[in-house]
Coordinates of C-alpha atoms in Angstrom, one line a residue:
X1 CA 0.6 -11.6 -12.8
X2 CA 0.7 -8.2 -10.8
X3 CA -0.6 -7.3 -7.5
X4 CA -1.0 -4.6 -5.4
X5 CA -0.7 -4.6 -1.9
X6 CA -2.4 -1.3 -0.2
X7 CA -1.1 -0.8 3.4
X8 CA -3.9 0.7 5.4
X9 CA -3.9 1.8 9.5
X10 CA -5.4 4.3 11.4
X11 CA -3.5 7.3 12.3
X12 CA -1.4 6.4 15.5
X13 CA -1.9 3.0 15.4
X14 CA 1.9 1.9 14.1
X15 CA 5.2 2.3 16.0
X16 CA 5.9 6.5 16.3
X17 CA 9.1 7.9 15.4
X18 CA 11.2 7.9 18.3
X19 CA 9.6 5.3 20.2
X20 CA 11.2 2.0 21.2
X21 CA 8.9 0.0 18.9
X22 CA 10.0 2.0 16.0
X23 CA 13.2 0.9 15.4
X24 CA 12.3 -2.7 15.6
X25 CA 9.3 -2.3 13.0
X26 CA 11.3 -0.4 10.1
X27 CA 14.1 -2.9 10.5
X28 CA 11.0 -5.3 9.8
X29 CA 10.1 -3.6 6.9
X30 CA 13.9 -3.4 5.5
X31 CA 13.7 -7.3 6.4
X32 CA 10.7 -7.7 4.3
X33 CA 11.7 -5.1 1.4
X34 CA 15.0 -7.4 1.0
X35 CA 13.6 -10.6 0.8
X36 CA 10.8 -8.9 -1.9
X37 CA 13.7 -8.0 -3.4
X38 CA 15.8 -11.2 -3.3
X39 CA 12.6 -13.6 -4.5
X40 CA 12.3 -11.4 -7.5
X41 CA 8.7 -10.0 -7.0
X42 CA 9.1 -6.7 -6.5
X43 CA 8.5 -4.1 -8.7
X44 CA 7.5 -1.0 -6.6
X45 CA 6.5 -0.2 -3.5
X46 CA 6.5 3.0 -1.7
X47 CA 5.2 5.2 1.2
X48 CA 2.9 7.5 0.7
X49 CA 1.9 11.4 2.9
X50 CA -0.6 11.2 5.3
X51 CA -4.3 11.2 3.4
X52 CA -4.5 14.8 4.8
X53 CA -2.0 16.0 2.0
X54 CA -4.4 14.6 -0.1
X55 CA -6.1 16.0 -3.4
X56 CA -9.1 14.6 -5.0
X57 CA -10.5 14.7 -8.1
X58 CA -13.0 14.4 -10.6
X59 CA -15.3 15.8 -13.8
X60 CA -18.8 16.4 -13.9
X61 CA -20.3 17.6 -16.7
X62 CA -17.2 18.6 -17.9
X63 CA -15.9 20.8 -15.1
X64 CA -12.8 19.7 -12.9
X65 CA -13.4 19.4 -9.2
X66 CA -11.0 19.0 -7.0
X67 CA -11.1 18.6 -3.3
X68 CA -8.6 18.6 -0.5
X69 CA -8.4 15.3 1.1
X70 CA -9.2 11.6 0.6
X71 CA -12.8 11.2 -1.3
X72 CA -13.7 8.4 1.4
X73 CA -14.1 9.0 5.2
X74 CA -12.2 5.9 6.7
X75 CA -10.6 5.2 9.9
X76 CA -7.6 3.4 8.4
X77 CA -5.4 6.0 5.9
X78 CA -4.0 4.5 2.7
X79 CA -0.1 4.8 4.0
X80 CA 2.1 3.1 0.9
X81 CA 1.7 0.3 -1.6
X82 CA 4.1 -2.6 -3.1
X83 CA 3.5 -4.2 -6.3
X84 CA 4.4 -7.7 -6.6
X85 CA 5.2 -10.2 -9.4
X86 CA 3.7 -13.1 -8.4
X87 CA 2.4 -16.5 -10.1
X88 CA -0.5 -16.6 -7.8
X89 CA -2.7 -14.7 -5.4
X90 CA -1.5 -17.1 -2.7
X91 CA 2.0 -16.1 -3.0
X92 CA 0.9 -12.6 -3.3
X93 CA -1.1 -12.9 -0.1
X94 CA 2.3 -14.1 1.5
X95 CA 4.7 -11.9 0.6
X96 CA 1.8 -9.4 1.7
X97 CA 1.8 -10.9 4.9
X98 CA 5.0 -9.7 5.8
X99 CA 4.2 -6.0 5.8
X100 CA 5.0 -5.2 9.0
X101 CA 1.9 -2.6 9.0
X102 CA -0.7 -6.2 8.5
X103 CA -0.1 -6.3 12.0
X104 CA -1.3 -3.2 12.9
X105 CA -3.6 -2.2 10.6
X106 CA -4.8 -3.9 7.1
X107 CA -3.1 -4.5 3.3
X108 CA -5.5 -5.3 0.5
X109 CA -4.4 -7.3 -2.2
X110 CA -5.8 -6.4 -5.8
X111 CA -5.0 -8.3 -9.3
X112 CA -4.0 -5.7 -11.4
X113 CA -5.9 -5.5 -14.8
X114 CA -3.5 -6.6 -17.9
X115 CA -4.7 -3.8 -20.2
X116 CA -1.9 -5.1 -22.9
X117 CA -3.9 -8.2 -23.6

């Protein structure tokens, strides 16, 4: 089955470029995206802009909308995802568990819907 894995944190909150800590926490995430890689559960992943790039949409009695920015206020920013190929949600939970962001922020892990069945 397929997951998602949503990285959230709140602007600021993770290692800044050109800090000491930053160095350390992509090598962590290189660490992690290999060993995704290695077990064979990986199917995507990738970073996203910061939420203030930002378009939303929708239709309302037929008329597009859109709107600069994220729909939802939130403290935490959705900052990348990874998809996973997992048996379970426990694994899915702990391959999750080593995005170096759970530390400083959160990662929600969804079931994503089999539409083919």
């Amino acid at each position: 089955m397929k997951y998602i894995a949503l990285i959230y944190s709140a602007p600021g909150s993770s290692p800044a470029y050109g800090t000491p800590e930053f160095g350390p926490f992509m090598a962590a995430y290189q660490a992690a995206n290999e060993r995704f890689a290695k077990d064979g559960v990986l199917v995507a992943g990738e970073a996203l802009e910061a939420s203030s790039t930002a378009t939303t949409l929708r239709i309302r009695d037929g008329r597009t909308e859109t709107l600069d920015g994220p729909f939802a206020e939130s403290k935490e920013q959705l900052g990348g995802y990874y998809i996973f190929d997992c048996p379970t949600l426990d694994d899915a939970l702990r391959y999750a568990a080593m995005i170096p962001t759970a530390t400083y922020g959160s990662v929600e892990v969804r079931p994503i819907q089999n539409l083919q069945q």
